Amino acid sequence: MKTLKKYALSILIIVATVQMCAMEETKKKKLNKNIPTLQSIAGRAVACEFKRMIDAREQFEDGQFQEFVNYVQLHADTLKPFLSDEICLHTGEILIEKREIFNEAVKAQHSQVVALLLAAGVDVNLHDYFDDRVKNSERNVKRVKLLLDHGVNVNLQTDRGWTLLHTAAYYGHVDLVQLLLDHGADKDSQNKKGRTALHLAIYNVDFAEYDGKLSQHEDPIGVRTKIVALLLEYGANVETQDHNGKTPLHLTGCSYTNQEIITMLLDYGVHLDVQDTSGKTPYDSELIQTIVFSRKLHQIAFYVFETIQAR
């Protein structure tokens, strides 16, 4: 049985043959465009070899497919014409359709292979490379960064209108939120329910929503506070209303929401009198009333103290 490395070697032999004959074939093509060139024939051969390798993937031991991807990484420059040249487009189409090589390349952080297949037109959804478990946050950041560095659209949306920033904020991935904002993610993008990343960071603050996805050492409210602070720092709109008319401040009345998030929103000038579709305002929340009253008392006390000191 052939190993995947042998499949790769056979592909590279074909490519090398083409390169050796490239100049001669160019001359022939100019003389008679109806005669298939060696390049076009080899392109189809490369495509067939790739297809045979991919279709036979399940027959190989663990690690052999990764060995093939590593091999492609080493020879990415040689293979590039066979994925980008219109004559050999079929090669790229097979890889794009199967996608195994692209997925493995992202996992292994093989930048050249990723660039190669993106240039060939592979369709990428950032959500495919996101694991909502916080313990895998570092891996998420590495994979997503690789794709963003190669020009993948940071604001791609799912059928529900979610961008990866929505998802990262909802599941409490601080480092990923930072990465996405640094790469120009739309902080005010709304999903199909009209909610922004700021809504979602606050909305999922309840411990029960995590369903065991946080590690024992993570503090859900502390994580939320960091994400809200990041979004506000990057200029997220605190007044955006979802399809129920709720601003982010409306959602802070749920259980376990900490005072610090409400205080931050108030510091950024959020209005207390905005009505949702049921006519309720954020100020209808007893928690928010208490915090606002406490802030006013603090302001009065500070004013009195400053007045006394000035005498």
PDB file of N, CA and C in Angstrom, residues 50-106:
ATOM      1  N   PHE A  50      -4.075  13.966  -6.440  1.00  0.00           N
ATOM      2  CA  PHE A  50      -4.624  14.551  -5.222  1.00  0.00           C
ATOM      3  C   PHE A  50      -5.932  13.860  -4.841  1.00  0.00           C
ATOM      4  N   LYS A  51      -6.796  13.678  -5.817  1.00  0.00           N
ATOM      5  CA  LYS A  51      -8.099  13.066  -5.562  1.00  0.00           C
ATOM      6  C   LYS A  51      -7.929  11.646  -5.043  1.00  0.00           C
ATOM      7  N   ARG A  52      -7.009  10.898  -5.643  1.00  0.00           N
ATOM      8  CA  ARG A  52      -6.777   9.519  -5.220  1.00  0.00           C
ATOM      9  C   ARG A  52      -6.273   9.483  -3.772  1.00  0.00           C
ATOM     10  N   MET A  53      -5.398  10.426  -3.446  1.00  0.00           N
ATOM     11  CA  MET A  53      -4.863  10.491  -2.096  1.00  0.00           C
ATOM     12  C   MET A  53      -5.950  10.826  -1.079  1.00  0.00           C
ATOM     13  N   ILE A  54      -6.795  11.819  -1.421  1.00  0.00           N
ATOM     14  CA  ILE A  54      -7.844  12.244  -0.493  1.00  0.00           C
ATOM     15  C   ILE A  54      -8.893  11.152  -0.307  1.00  0.00           C
ATOM     16  N   ASP A  55      -9.307  10.531  -1.404  1.00  0.00           N
ATOM     17  CA  ASP A  55     -10.323   9.482  -1.324  1.00  0.00           C
ATOM     18  C   ASP A  55      -9.840   8.285  -0.515  1.00  0.00           C
ATOM     19  N   ALA A  56      -8.520   8.069  -0.505  1.00  0.00           N
ATOM     20  CA  ALA A  56      -7.961   6.910   0.202  1.00  0.00           C
ATOM     21  C   ALA A  56      -7.559   7.244   1.633  1.00  0.00           C
ATOM     22  N   ARG A  57      -7.925   8.430   2.084  1.00  0.00           N
ATOM     23  CA  ARG A  57      -7.439   8.895   3.385  1.00  0.00           C
ATOM     24  C   ARG A  57      -7.746   7.914   4.520  1.00  0.00           C
ATOM     25  N   GLU A  58      -8.945   7.362   4.530  1.00  0.00           N
ATOM     26  CA  GLU A  58      -9.358   6.505   5.639  1.00  0.00           C
ATOM     27  C   GLU A  58      -8.560   5.207   5.724  1.00  0.00           C
ATOM     28  N   GLN A  59      -7.843   4.876   4.661  1.00  0.00           N
ATOM     29  CA  GLN A  59      -7.079   3.636   4.652  1.00  0.00           C
ATOM     30  C   GLN A  59      -5.726   3.779   5.348  1.00  0.00           C
ATOM     31  N   PHE A  60      -5.367   4.988   5.710  1.00  0.00           N
ATOM     32  CA  PHE A  60      -4.035   5.213   6.250  1.00  0.00           C
ATOM     33  C   PHE A  60      -4.060   5.391   7.761  1.00  0.00           C
ATOM     34  N   GLU A  61      -2.914   5.169   8.353  1.00  0.00           N
ATOM     35  CA  GLU A  61      -2.776   5.266   9.794  1.00  0.00           C
ATOM     36  C   GLU A  61      -2.794   6.730  10.228  1.00  0.00           C
ATOM     37  N   ASP A  62      -3.042   6.912  11.541  1.00  0.00           N
ATOM     38  CA  ASP A  62      -3.046   8.268  12.089  1.00  0.00           C
ATOM     39  C   ASP A  62      -1.695   8.932  11.848  1.00  0.00           C
ATOM     40  N   GLY A  63      -1.729  10.168  11.464  1.00  0.00           N
ATOM     41  CA  GLY A  63      -0.501  10.922  11.267  1.00  0.00           C
ATOM     42  C   GLY A  63       0.008  10.931   9.846  1.00  0.00           C
ATOM     43  N   GLN A  64      -0.424   9.954   9.028  1.00  0.00           N
ATOM     44  CA  GLN A  64       0.081   9.907   7.662  1.00  0.00           C
ATOM     45  C   GLN A  64      -0.486  11.034   6.804  1.00  0.00           C
ATOM     46  N   PHE A  65      -1.746  11.376   7.046  1.00  0.00           N
ATOM     47  CA  PHE A  65      -2.327  12.480   6.287  1.00  0.00           C
ATOM     48  C   PHE A  65      -1.631  13.784   6.651  1.00  0.00           C
ATOM     49  N   GLN A  66      -1.324  13.943   7.940  1.00  0.00           N
ATOM     50  CA  GLN A  66      -0.585  15.131   8.359  1.00  0.00           C
ATOM     51  C   GLN A  66       0.799  15.150   7.729  1.00  0.00           C
ATOM     52  N   GLU A  67       1.386  13.974   7.548  1.00  0.00           N
ATOM     53  CA  GLU A  67       2.684  13.872   6.884  1.00  0.00           C
ATOM     54  C   GLU A  67       2.598  14.415   5.457  1.00  0.00           C
ATOM     55  N   PHE A  68       1.490  14.097   4.798  1.00  0.00           N
ATOM     56  CA  PHE A  68       1.292  14.609   3.437  1.00  0.00           C
ATOM     57  C   PHE A  68       1.175  16.126   3.438  1.00  0.00           C
ATOM     58  N   VAL A  69       0.393  16.657   4.375  1.00  0.00           N
ATOM     59  CA  VAL A  69       0.218  18.108   4.450  1.00  0.00           C
ATOM     60  C   VAL A  69       1.560  18.788   4.718  1.00  0.00           C
ATOM     61  N   ASN A  70       2.369  18.185   5.583  1.00  0.00           N
ATOM     62  CA  ASN A  70       3.705  18.725   5.843  1.00  0.00           C
ATOM     63  C   ASN A  70       4.530  18.759   4.557  1.00  0.00           C
ATOM     64  N   TYR A  71       4.364  17.729   3.751  1.00  0.00           N
ATOM     65  CA  TYR A  71       5.099  17.627   2.494  1.00  0.00           C
ATOM     66  C   TYR A  71       4.660  18.722   1.523  1.00  0.00           C
ATOM     67  N   VAL A  72       3.362  18.950   1.482  1.00  0.00           N
ATOM     68  CA  VAL A  72       2.836  20.025   0.635  1.00  0.00           C
ATOM     69  C   VAL A  72       3.381  21.368   1.100  1.00  0.00           C
ATOM     70  N   GLN A  73       3.470  21.550   2.417  1.00  0.00           N
ATOM     71  CA  GLN A  73       4.009  22.797   2.969  1.00  0.00           C
ATOM     72  C   GLN A  73       5.431  23.055   2.471  1.00  0.00           C
ATOM     73  N   LEU A  74       6.247  22.021   2.450  1.00  0.00           N
ATOM     74  CA  LEU A  74       7.641  22.162   2.025  1.00  0.00           C
ATOM     75  C   LEU A  74       7.756  22.543   0.548  1.00  0.00           C
ATOM     76  N   HIS A  75       6.781  22.092  -0.249  1.00  0.00           N
ATOM     77  CA  HIS A  75       6.864  22.301  -1.695  1.00  0.00           C
ATOM     78  C   HIS A  75       5.737  23.193  -2.215  1.00  0.00           C
ATOM     79  N   ALA A  76       5.257  24.077  -1.336  1.00  0.00           N
ATOM     80  CA  ALA A  76       4.113  24.921  -1.704  1.00  0.00           C
ATOM     81  C   ALA A  76       4.404  25.781  -2.929  1.00  0.00           C
ATOM     82  N   ASP A  77       5.609  26.330  -3.004  1.00  0.00           N
ATOM     83  CA  ASP A  77       5.945  27.194  -4.142  1.00  0.00           C
ATOM     84  C   ASP A  77       5.911  26.424  -5.458  1.00  0.00           C
ATOM     85  N   THR A  78       6.329  25.149  -5.412  1.00  0.00           N
ATOM     86  CA  THR A  78       6.331  24.327  -6.620  1.00  0.00           C
ATOM     87  C   THR A  78       4.917  23.997  -7.069  1.00  0.00           C
ATOM     88  N   LEU A  79       4.041  23.763  -6.092  1.00  0.00           N
ATOM     89  CA  LEU A  79       2.672  23.357  -6.414  1.00  0.00           C
ATOM     90  C   LEU A  79       1.773  24.536  -6.779  1.00  0.00           C
ATOM     91  N   LYS A  80       2.203  25.738  -6.421  1.00  0.00           N
ATOM     92  CA  LYS A  80       1.335  26.904  -6.586  1.00  0.00           C
ATOM     93  C   LYS A  80       0.749  27.055  -7.984  1.00  0.00           C
ATOM     94  N   PRO A  81       1.546  26.896  -9.063  1.00  0.00           N
ATOM     95  CA  PRO A  81       0.959  27.074 -10.402  1.00  0.00           C
ATOM     96  C   PRO A  81      -0.184  26.112 -10.701  1.00  0.00           C
ATOM     97  N   PHE A  82      -0.189  24.964 -10.036  1.00  0.00           N
ATOM     98  CA  PHE A  82      -1.202  23.957 -10.337  1.00  0.00           C
ATOM     99  C   PHE A  82      -2.488  24.176  -9.552  1.00  0.00           C
ATOM    100  N   LEU A  83      -2.486  25.195  -8.691  1.00  0.00           N
ATOM    101  CA  LEU A  83      -3.703  25.552  -7.975  1.00  0.00           C
ATOM    102  C   LEU A  83      -4.236  26.905  -8.423  1.00  0.00           C
ATOM    103  N   SER A  84      -3.372  27.706  -9.025  1.00  0.00           N
ATOM    104  CA  SER A  84      -3.799  29.050  -9.415  1.00  0.00           C
ATOM    105  C   SER A  84      -3.923  29.227 -10.928  1.00  0.00           C
ATOM    106  N   ASP A  85      -3.245  28.387 -11.707  1.00  0.00           N
ATOM    107  CA  ASP A  85      -3.295  28.501 -13.159  1.00  0.00           C
ATOM    108  C   ASP A  85      -4.654  28.034 -13.677  1.00  0.00           C
ATOM    109  N   GLU A  86      -5.271  28.815 -14.535  1.00  0.00           N
ATOM    110  CA  GLU A  86      -6.593  28.460 -15.066  1.00  0.00           C
ATOM    111  C   GLU A  86      -6.575  27.122 -15.793  1.00  0.00           C
ATOM    112  N   ILE A  87      -5.446  26.803 -16.436  1.00  0.00           N
ATOM    113  CA  ILE A  87      -5.347  25.542 -17.174  1.00  0.00           C
ATOM    114  C   ILE A  87      -5.521  24.355 -16.233  1.00  0.00           C
ATOM    115  N   CYS A  88      -5.029  24.512 -15.003  1.00  0.00           N
ATOM    116  CA  CYS A  88      -5.015  23.400 -14.055  1.00  0.00           C
ATOM    117  C   CYS A  88      -6.003  23.633 -12.915  1.00  0.00           C
ATOM    118  N   LEU A  89      -7.052  24.387 -13.176  1.00  0.00           N
ATOM    119  CA  LEU A  89      -8.004  24.765 -12.141  1.00  0.00           C
ATOM    120  C   LEU A  89      -8.642  23.556 -11.474  1.00  0.00           C
ATOM    121  N   HIS A  90      -8.759  22.465 -12.210  1.00  0.00           N
ATOM    122  CA  HIS A  90      -9.399  21.263 -11.673  1.00  0.00           C
ATOM    123  C   HIS A  90      -8.699  20.782 -10.405  1.00  0.00           C
ATOM    124  N   THR A  91      -7.385  20.951 -10.352  1.00  0.00           N
ATOM    125  CA  THR A  91      -6.632  20.566  -9.160  1.00  0.00           C
ATOM    126  C   THR A  91      -7.144  21.323  -7.948  1.00  0.00           C
ATOM    127  N   GLY A  92      -7.241  22.640  -8.098  1.00  0.00           N
ATOM    128  CA  GLY A  92      -7.726  23.456  -7.006  1.00  0.00           C
ATOM    129  C   GLY A  92      -9.151  23.116  -6.625  1.00  0.00           C
ATOM    130  N   GLU A  93     -10.001  22.829  -7.610  1.00  0.00           N
ATOM    131  CA  GLU A  93     -11.402  22.515  -7.336  1.00  0.00           C
ATOM    132  C   GLU A  93     -11.527  21.271  -6.470  1.00  0.00           C
ATOM    133  N   ILE A  94     -10.699  20.273  -6.720  1.00  0.00           N
ATOM    134  CA  ILE A  94     -10.746  19.045  -5.927  1.00  0.00           C
ATOM    135  C   ILE A  94     -10.386  19.341  -4.477  1.00  0.00           C
ATOM    136  N   LEU A  95      -9.329  20.127  -4.283  1.00  0.00           N
ATOM    137  CA  LEU A  95      -8.895  20.443  -2.926  1.00  0.00           C
ATOM    138  C   LEU A  95      -9.923  21.297  -2.204  1.00  0.00           C
ATOM    139  N   ILE A  96     -10.516  22.227  -2.934  1.00  0.00           N
ATOM    140  CA  ILE A  96     -11.521  23.095  -2.331  1.00  0.00           C
ATOM    141  C   ILE A  96     -12.751  22.291  -1.928  1.00  0.00           C
ATOM    142  N   GLU A  97     -13.157  21.373  -2.788  1.00  0.00           N
ATOM    143  CA  GLU A  97     -14.345  20.571  -2.507  1.00  0.00           C
ATOM    144  C   GLU A  97     -14.125  19.671  -1.297  1.00  0.00           C
ATOM    145  N   LYS A  98     -12.958  19.057  -1.204  1.00  0.00           N
ATOM    146  CA  LYS A  98     -12.685  18.108  -0.125  1.00  0.00           C
ATOM    147  C   LYS A  98     -12.347  18.816   1.189  1.00  0.00           C
ATOM    148  N   ARG A  99     -11.479  19.834   1.105  1.00  0.00           N
ATOM    149  CA  ARG A  99     -11.135  20.715   2.220  1.00  0.00           C
ATOM    150  C   ARG A  99     -10.304  20.060   3.314  1.00  0.00           C
ATOM    151  N   GLU A 100     -10.045  18.753   3.240  1.00  0.00           N
ATOM    152  CA  GLU A 100      -9.264  18.121   4.294  1.00  0.00           C
ATOM    153  C   GLU A 100      -7.877  18.736   4.424  1.00  0.00           C
ATOM    154  N   ILE A 101      -7.244  18.975   3.276  1.00  0.00           N
ATOM    155  CA  ILE A 101      -5.890  19.517   3.314  1.00  0.00           C
ATOM    156  C   ILE A 101      -5.893  20.906   3.947  1.00  0.00           C
ATOM    157  N   PHE A 102      -6.873  21.722   3.587  1.00  0.00           N
ATOM    158  CA  PHE A 102      -6.932  23.072   4.155  1.00  0.00           C
ATOM    159  C   PHE A 102      -7.124  23.008   5.668  1.00  0.00           C
ATOM    160  N   ASN A 103      -8.039  22.175   6.126  1.00  0.00           N
ATOM    161  CA  ASN A 103      -8.300  22.061   7.561  1.00  0.00           C
ATOM    162  C   ASN A 103      -7.066  21.595   8.318  1.00  0.00           C
ATOM    163  N   GLU A 104      -6.378  20.607   7.770  1.00  0.00           N
ATOM    164  CA  GLU A 104      -5.167  20.101   8.409  1.00  0.00           C
ATOM    165  C   GLU A 104      -4.078  21.168   8.420  1.00  0.00           C
ATOM    166  N   ALA A 105      -3.994  21.941   7.354  1.00  0.00           N
ATOM    167  CA  ALA A 105      -2.982  22.998   7.272  1.00  0.00           C
ATOM    168  C   ALA A 105      -3.227  24.069   8.328  1.00  0.00           C
ATOM    169  N   VAL A 106      -4.497  24.416   8.564  1.00  0.00           N
ATOM    170  CA  VAL A 106      -4.826  25.401   9.594  1.00  0.00           C
ATOM    171  C   VAL A 106      -4.456  24.855  10.967  1.00  0.00           C
TER     172      VAL A 106
END
